[in-house]
mmCIF file of C-alpha atoms in Angstrom:
data_model
loop_
_atom_site.group_PDB
_atom_site.id
_atom_site.type_symbol
_atom_site.label_atom_id
_atom_site.label_comp_id
_atom_site.label_asym_id
_atom_site.label_seq_id
_atom_site.Cartn_x
_atom_site.Cartn_y
_atom_site.Cartn_z
ATOM 1 C CA MET A 1 12.583 14.369 -12.195
ATOM 2 C CA THR A 2 10.579 15.184 -9.092
ATOM 3 C CA SER A 3 10.360 13.131 -6.091
ATOM 4 C CA ALA A 4 8.124 12.954 -3.309
ATOM 5 C CA LEU A 5 7.652 15.652 -0.739
ATOM 6 C CA HIS A 6 6.661 14.754 2.506
ATOM 7 C CA LEU A 7 4.504 17.222 4.503
ATOM 8 C CA ALA A 8 2.668 17.320 7.589
ATOM 9 C CA GLY A 9 -0.075 19.391 8.734
ATOM 10 C CA VAL A 10 -3.801 20.264 9.106
ATOM 11 C CA VAL A 11 -6.140 19.732 6.132
ATOM 12 C CA GLU A 12 -8.746 23.198 6.142
ATOM 13 C CA ARG A 13 -11.883 23.679 3.993
ATOM 14 C CA ALA A 14 -10.976 26.813 1.735
ATOM 15 C CA ALA A 15 -12.660 28.570 -0.994
ATOM 16 C CA ASN A 16 -10.847 26.586 -4.183
ATOM 17 C CA GLY A 17 -11.025 23.425 -1.968
ATOM 18 C CA PRO A 18 -8.984 21.748 0.426
ATOM 19 C CA VAL A 19 -5.614 23.162 2.051
ATOM 20 C CA LEU A 20 -3.252 21.981 4.023
ATOM 21 C CA ARG A 21 -1.730 24.354 6.865
ATOM 22 C CA THR A 22 1.749 23.223 8.017
ATOM 23 C CA HIS A 23 3.565 24.066 11.363
ATOM 24 C CA GLY A 24 6.088 26.727 9.443
ATOM 25 C CA GLY A 25 3.003 28.633 8.378
ATOM 26 C CA GLY A 26 2.756 27.174 4.473
ATOM 27 C CA ILE A 27 -0.302 26.874 2.749
ATOM 28 C CA TRP A 28 -0.809 24.092 0.005
ATOM 29 C CA GLU A 29 -3.762 23.602 -1.958
ATOM 30 C CA LEU A 30 -4.754 19.543 -2.097
ATOM 31 C CA ASP A 31 -6.484 17.730 -4.991
ATOM 32 C CA ASN A 32 -9.984 17.865 -4.064
ATOM 33 C CA THR A 33 -10.825 13.977 -3.837
ATOM 34 C CA ARG A 34 -12.881 12.114 -0.908
ATOM 35 C CA GLN A 35 -9.385 10.920 0.047
ATOM 36 C CA VAL A 36 -8.489 14.347 1.099
ATOM 37 C CA ARG A 37 -12.014 15.715 2.093
ATOM 38 C CA LYS A 38 -12.493 13.038 4.815
ATOM 39 C CA PHE A 39 -9.732 14.420 6.559
ATOM 40 C CA ILE A 40 -10.630 17.932 6.580
ATOM 41 C CA GLY A 41 -10.113 19.670 9.965
ATOM 42 C CA SER A 42 -7.638 16.873 10.848
ATOM 43 C CA ARG A 43 -3.857 17.063 11.258
ATOM 44 C CA VAL A 44 -2.169 14.522 8.756
ATOM 45 C CA GLU A 45 0.785 13.441 6.914
ATOM 46 C CA VAL A 46 0.760 13.561 3.028
ATOM 47 C CA VAL A 47 3.560 12.234 0.397
ATOM 48 C CA GLY A 48 3.009 13.670 -2.902
ATOM 49 C CA GLU A 49 4.146 16.488 -5.826
ATOM 50 C CA LEU A 50 4.437 20.076 -5.903
ATOM 51 C CA SER A 51 1.957 21.167 -8.702
ATOM 52 C CA GLY A 52 2.779 24.672 -9.744
ATOM 53 C CA PHE A 53 2.563 27.808 -7.158
ATOM 54 C CA ASN A 54 1.320 25.884 -4.264
ATOM 55 C CA GLY A 55 -0.583 22.826 -5.358
ATOM 56 C CA PHE A 56 0.581 19.849 -4.099
ATOM 57 C CA VAL A 57 -0.936 16.503 -5.529
ATOM 58 C CA CYS A 58 -1.419 13.731 -3.302
ATOM 59 C CA ASP A 59 -0.418 10.471 -3.769
ATOM 60 C CA GLN A 60 -0.750 9.358 0.089
ATOM 61 C CA ILE A 61 -2.441 11.024 2.895
ATOM 62 C CA TRP A 62 -3.095 9.906 6.469
ATOM 63 C CA PRO A 63 -3.460 10.505 10.243
ATOM 64 C CA ALA A 64 -0.544 12.245 11.590
ATOM 65 C CA GLY A 65 1.254 9.793 13.894
ATOM 66 C CA GLN A 66 0.018 6.788 12.311
ATOM 67 C CA PRO A 67 2.331 4.539 10.838
ATOM 68 C CA ARG A 68 2.337 5.360 6.558
ATOM 69 C CA PRO A 69 0.205 2.799 5.019
ATOM 70 C CA SER A 70 1.095 0.526 2.543
ATOM 71 C CA VAL A 71 0.437 1.458 -1.116
ATOM 72 C CA PHE A 72 -1.509 -0.576 -3.824
ATOM 73 C CA LYS A 73 -1.515 1.205 -7.168
ATOM 74 C CA PHE A 74 -3.765 -0.448 -9.748
ATOM 75 C CA ARG A 75 -2.453 0.436 -12.917
ATOM 76 C CA LEU A 76 -5.048 0.531 -15.638
ATOM 77 C CA GLU A 77 -2.379 1.077 -18.464
ATOM 78 C CA LEU A 78 -0.671 -2.077 -17.382
ATOM 79 C CA LEU A 79 -4.065 -4.124 -17.334
ATOM 80 C CA LEU A 80 -5.108 -2.404 -21.106
ATOM 81 C CA ALA A 81 -1.474 -3.408 -22.420
ATOM 82 C CA ALA A 82 -1.664 -6.832 -21.123
ATOM 83 C CA ALA A 83 -5.125 -7.178 -22.404
ATOM 84 C CA PHE A 84 -4.133 -6.204 -25.755
ATOM 85 C CA VAL A 85 -1.360 -8.095 -25.975
ATOM 86 C CA ALA A 86 -3.767 -11.710 -24.815
ATOM 87 C CA TYR A 87 -5.711 -10.146 -27.621
ATOM 88 C CA GLY A 88 -3.090 -10.576 -30.470
ATOM 89 C CA LEU A 89 -1.984 -13.631 -29.394
ATOM 90 C CA TYR A 90 -5.682 -15.137 -29.180
ATOM 91 C CA ALA A 91 -6.287 -13.400 -32.997
ATOM 92 C CA ALA A 92 -2.864 -14.389 -34.053
ATOM 93 C CA VAL A 93 -4.045 -18.189 -32.807
ATOM 94 C CA SER A 94 -7.204 -18.506 -34.033
ATOM 95 C CA GLY A 95 -6.025 -17.066 -37.565
ATOM 96 C CA VAL A 96 -3.578 -20.522 -37.910
ATOM 97 C CA VAL A 97 -6.343 -22.537 -36.721
ATOM 98 C CA SER A 98 -8.638 -22.124 -39.063
ATOM 99 C CA VAL A 99 -5.761 -21.358 -41.996
ATOM 100 C CA LEU A 100 -4.663 -24.858 -41.126
ATOM 101 C CA GLY A 101 -8.525 -26.592 -40.112
#
């Protein structure tokens, strides 16, 4: 089980996409998302998980020194599961009504 890692540094542009250069000299390849790209050239804090040798998958990124923003994650899997359950209930009730009616 992996735990979230909190890093701080500067987001820079590199040949393979954005990287986070930390104060201690570490360089982490970040996922190339719009959320990350808008911080190129900025000092940031990131929370996420290590991926491979020097990859880092960001769960959150925000300007350094600012309070950590609250997290709202839209869980598509839960929405789809709820839709299937609702459809199953609808189909079952419709079947019973058509047999009785």
